[in-house]
mmCIF file of C-alpha atoms in Angstrom:
data_model
loop_
_atom_site.group_PDB
_atom_site.id
_atom_site.type_symbol
_atom_site.label_atom_id
_atom_site.label_comp_id
_atom_site.label_asym_id
_atom_site.label_seq_id
_atom_site.Cartn_x
_atom_site.Cartn_y
_atom_site.Cartn_z
ATOM 1 C CA UNK T 1 -34.046 -245.192 -40.230
ATOM 2 C CA UNK T 2 -30.931 -244.346 -38.263
ATOM 3 C CA UNK T 3 -28.184 -242.687 -40.315
ATOM 4 C CA UNK T 4 -24.969 -244.720 -40.300
ATOM 5 C CA UNK T 5 -21.634 -242.922 -40.147
ATOM 6 C CA UNK T 6 -17.968 -243.732 -39.771
ATOM 7 C CA UNK T 7 -14.881 -241.537 -39.512
ATOM 8 C CA UNK T 8 -11.299 -241.429 -40.739
ATOM 9 C CA UNK T 9 -8.939 -240.772 -37.835
ATOM 10 C CA UNK T 10 -6.288 -238.352 -39.154
ATOM 11 C CA UNK T 11 -4.177 -238.830 -36.021
ATOM 12 C CA UNK T 12 -4.201 -242.632 -35.861
ATOM 13 C CA UNK T 13 -4.512 -243.117 -39.645
ATOM 14 C CA UNK T 14 -7.296 -245.643 -39.255
ATOM 15 C CA UNK T 15 -10.989 -246.026 -39.978
ATOM 16 C CA UNK T 16 -13.348 -245.643 -37.011
ATOM 17 C CA UNK T 17 -16.307 -247.896 -37.746
ATOM 18 C CA UNK T 18 -18.068 -247.850 -34.387
ATOM 19 C CA UNK T 19 -18.794 -244.340 -33.180
ATOM 20 C CA UNK T 20 -20.450 -244.348 -29.764
ATOM 21 C CA UNK T 21 -21.469 -240.704 -29.564
ATOM 22 C CA UNK T 22 -21.040 -237.287 -31.154
ATOM 23 C CA UNK T 23 -20.716 -234.248 -28.905
ATOM 24 C CA UNK T 24 -21.652 -231.198 -30.963
ATOM 25 C CA UNK T 25 -21.254 -228.809 -28.022
ATOM 26 C CA UNK T 26 -17.538 -229.563 -27.504
ATOM 27 C CA UNK T 27 -16.872 -230.868 -31.035
ATOM 28 C CA UNK T 28 -15.719 -234.451 -30.633
ATOM 29 C CA UNK T 29 -16.725 -238.071 -31.146
ATOM 30 C CA UNK T 30 -16.352 -240.941 -28.714
ATOM 31 C CA UNK T 31 -15.499 -244.422 -29.974
ATOM 32 C CA UNK T 32 -14.021 -247.731 -28.864
ATOM 33 C CA UNK T 33 -10.947 -249.500 -30.210
ATOM 34 C CA UNK T 34 -9.560 -252.939 -29.387
ATOM 35 C CA UNK T 35 -7.325 -251.417 -26.704
ATOM 36 C CA UNK T 36 -9.134 -248.281 -25.512
ATOM 37 C CA UNK T 37 -12.736 -247.770 -24.410
ATOM 38 C CA UNK T 38 -14.360 -244.342 -24.874
ATOM 39 C CA UNK T 39 -11.535 -242.876 -26.919
ATOM 40 C CA UNK T 40 -12.098 -239.271 -28.022
ATOM 41 C CA UNK T 41 -11.235 -237.407 -31.246
ATOM 42 C CA UNK T 42 -12.016 -233.763 -31.944
ATOM 43 C CA UNK T 43 -13.656 -232.808 -35.237
ATOM 44 C CA UNK T 44 -10.429 -231.243 -36.598
ATOM 45 C CA UNK T 45 -8.738 -234.660 -36.295
ATOM 46 C CA UNK T 46 -11.344 -236.715 -38.154
ATOM 47 C CA UNK T 47 -13.315 -236.818 -41.374
ATOM 48 C CA UNK T 48 -16.878 -238.041 -40.902
ATOM 49 C CA UNK T 49 -18.431 -240.076 -43.719
ATOM 50 C CA UNK T 50 -22.073 -241.053 -43.997
ATOM 51 C CA UNK T 51 -23.612 -244.132 -45.554
ATOM 52 C CA UNK T 52 -25.289 -243.834 -48.943
ATOM 53 C CA UNK T 53 -27.859 -246.396 -47.841
ATOM 54 C CA UNK T 54 -26.789 -248.522 -50.826
ATOM 55 C CA UNK T 55 -24.878 -251.798 -50.961
ATOM 56 C CA UNK T 56 -22.503 -253.170 -53.576
ATOM 57 C CA UNK T 57 -22.821 -256.524 -55.355
ATOM 58 C CA UNK T 58 -21.296 -258.287 -52.316
ATOM 59 C CA UNK T 59 -23.688 -256.646 -49.855
ATOM 60 C CA UNK T 60 -21.040 -254.219 -48.511
ATOM 61 C CA UNK T 61 -22.497 -250.892 -47.401
ATOM 62 C CA UNK T 62 -21.270 -247.932 -49.482
ATOM 63 C CA UNK T 63 -20.054 -244.777 -47.691
ATOM 64 C CA UNK T 64 -18.975 -241.316 -48.772
ATOM 65 C CA UNK T 65 -15.246 -241.647 -49.502
ATOM 66 C CA UNK T 66 -15.413 -245.263 -50.670
ATOM 67 C CA UNK T 67 -13.817 -246.259 -53.947
ATOM 68 C CA UNK T 68 -16.165 -248.120 -56.248
ATOM 69 C CA UNK T 69 -14.756 -250.542 -58.829
ATOM 70 C CA UNK T 70 -16.449 -251.426 -62.070
ATOM 71 C CA UNK T 71 -15.396 -252.272 -65.598
ATOM 72 C CA UNK T 72 -16.481 -250.162 -68.532
ATOM 73 C CA UNK T 73 -15.352 -250.531 -72.133
ATOM 74 C CA UNK T 74 -12.499 -252.831 -71.093
ATOM 75 C CA UNK T 75 -11.126 -250.444 -68.458
ATOM 76 C CA UNK T 76 -11.146 -250.965 -64.693
ATOM 77 C CA UNK T 77 -12.509 -247.905 -62.892
ATOM 78 C CA UNK T 78 -11.851 -246.998 -59.274
ATOM 79 C CA UNK T 79 -13.904 -243.904 -58.540
ATOM 80 C CA UNK T 80 -14.685 -242.170 -55.235
ATOM 81 C CA UNK T 81 -18.182 -241.683 -53.865
ATOM 82 C CA UNK T 82 -18.741 -238.027 -52.920
ATOM 83 C CA UNK T 83 -21.684 -236.391 -51.137
ATOM 84 C CA UNK T 84 -22.531 -233.132 -52.895
ATOM 85 C CA UNK T 85 -25.621 -230.981 -53.320
ATOM 86 C CA UNK T 86 -27.804 -233.374 -51.357
ATOM 87 C CA UNK T 87 -26.880 -236.498 -53.304
ATOM 88 C CA UNK T 88 -24.092 -238.989 -53.725
ATOM 89 C CA UNK T 89 -22.020 -238.788 -56.894
ATOM 90 C CA UNK T 90 -19.209 -240.835 -58.379
ATOM 91 C CA UNK T 91 -16.463 -238.653 -59.855
ATOM 92 C CA UNK T 92 -14.409 -239.372 -62.950
ATOM 93 C CA UNK T 93 -12.695 -236.664 -65.001
ATOM 94 C CA UNK T 94 -9.166 -236.210 -63.686
ATOM 95 C CA UNK T 95 -9.239 -239.562 -61.895
ATOM 96 C CA UNK T 96 -9.056 -241.689 -65.019
ATOM 97 C CA UNK T 97 -7.526 -241.882 -68.449
ATOM 98 C CA UNK T 98 -10.941 -241.525 -70.122
ATOM 99 C CA UNK T 99 -12.654 -238.132 -69.755
ATOM 100 C CA UNK T 100 -16.093 -238.291 -68.171
ATOM 101 C CA UNK T 101 -17.469 -236.564 -71.265
ATOM 102 C CA UNK T 102 -16.838 -239.806 -73.192
ATOM 103 C CA UNK T 103 -18.876 -241.923 -70.773
ATOM 104 C CA UNK T 104 -22.454 -242.248 -71.957
ATOM 105 C CA UNK T 105 -25.398 -241.606 -69.687
ATOM 106 C CA UNK T 106 -27.564 -244.599 -69.135
ATOM 107 C CA UNK T 107 -27.504 -247.614 -66.862
ATOM 108 C CA UNK T 108 -25.688 -245.991 -63.955
ATOM 109 C CA UNK T 109 -25.790 -242.268 -64.215
ATOM 110 C CA UNK T 110 -26.202 -238.976 -65.993
ATOM 111 C CA UNK T 111 -23.049 -237.403 -67.389
ATOM 112 C CA UNK T 112 -22.661 -233.837 -66.035
ATOM 113 C CA UNK T 113 -19.219 -232.827 -67.257
ATOM 114 C CA UNK T 114 -16.413 -233.970 -64.989
ATOM 115 C CA UNK T 115 -18.621 -236.128 -62.793
ATOM 116 C CA UNK T 116 -21.205 -238.821 -63.133
ATOM 117 C CA UNK T 117 -24.395 -238.140 -61.184
ATOM 118 C CA UNK T 118 -25.897 -241.317 -59.740
ATOM 119 C CA UNK T 119 -29.630 -241.077 -60.273
ATOM 120 C CA UNK T 120 -30.647 -244.683 -60.847
ATOM 121 C CA UNK T 121 -28.024 -246.786 -59.178
ATOM 122 C CA UNK T 122 -27.623 -250.453 -59.983
ATOM 123 C CA UNK T 123 -24.646 -251.878 -58.139
ATOM 124 C CA UNK T 124 -25.094 -255.378 -59.541
ATOM 125 C CA UNK T 125 -21.604 -255.395 -61.029
ATOM 126 C CA UNK T 126 -19.915 -252.748 -58.849
ATOM 127 C CA UNK T 127 -18.096 -253.289 -55.580
ATOM 128 C CA UNK T 128 -16.315 -251.344 -52.861
ATOM 129 C CA UNK T 129 -12.590 -251.718 -53.563
ATOM 130 C CA UNK T 130 -11.434 -249.573 -50.622
ATOM 131 C CA UNK T 131 -11.599 -245.928 -49.664
ATOM 132 C CA UNK T 132 -9.744 -242.705 -50.466
ATOM 133 C CA UNK T 133 -7.815 -242.743 -47.172
ATOM 134 C CA UNK T 134 -6.572 -246.328 -46.962
ATOM 135 C CA UNK T 135 -6.212 -246.993 -50.706
ATOM 136 C CA UNK T 136 -5.119 -243.749 -52.437
ATOM 137 C CA UNK T 137 -3.034 -245.768 -54.902
ATOM 138 C CA UNK T 138 -6.260 -246.835 -56.630
ATOM 139 C CA UNK T 139 -6.777 -243.211 -57.694
ATOM 140 C CA UNK T 140 -3.440 -242.982 -59.496
ATOM 141 C CA UNK T 141 -3.704 -242.737 -63.262
ATOM 142 C CA UNK T 142 -1.552 -245.183 -65.178
ATOM 143 C CA UNK T 143 0.181 -243.690 -68.181
#
């Protein structure tokens, strides 16, 4: 299986969904846009995100940096997907009004303090609501 990746362009403030090549020797990616063919961005100017290999309830592929929405105990959650220690995790803790310690382990994950470790993922009622770069307002805690 070919690993799917995308990148956030820090210079152009846009998501790069179709990366043509990655040059590890000189440290840049090549990609196409609507107006420019074979555009180049150096690694310092992008953030590369890899696919989790999972899809949400609408069939949308889930990437590192995406914001997942689901409802738990009457609250809407928008939590980022993070790649850490060889696995993808969904973080809570400081990103919500309910501490992660109050979320029970079970259907979705194992509670490990300030994060929820996805070990048996069922995205039947979760969906990608955006990503941390284009939709940072979803991470704001309402008081």
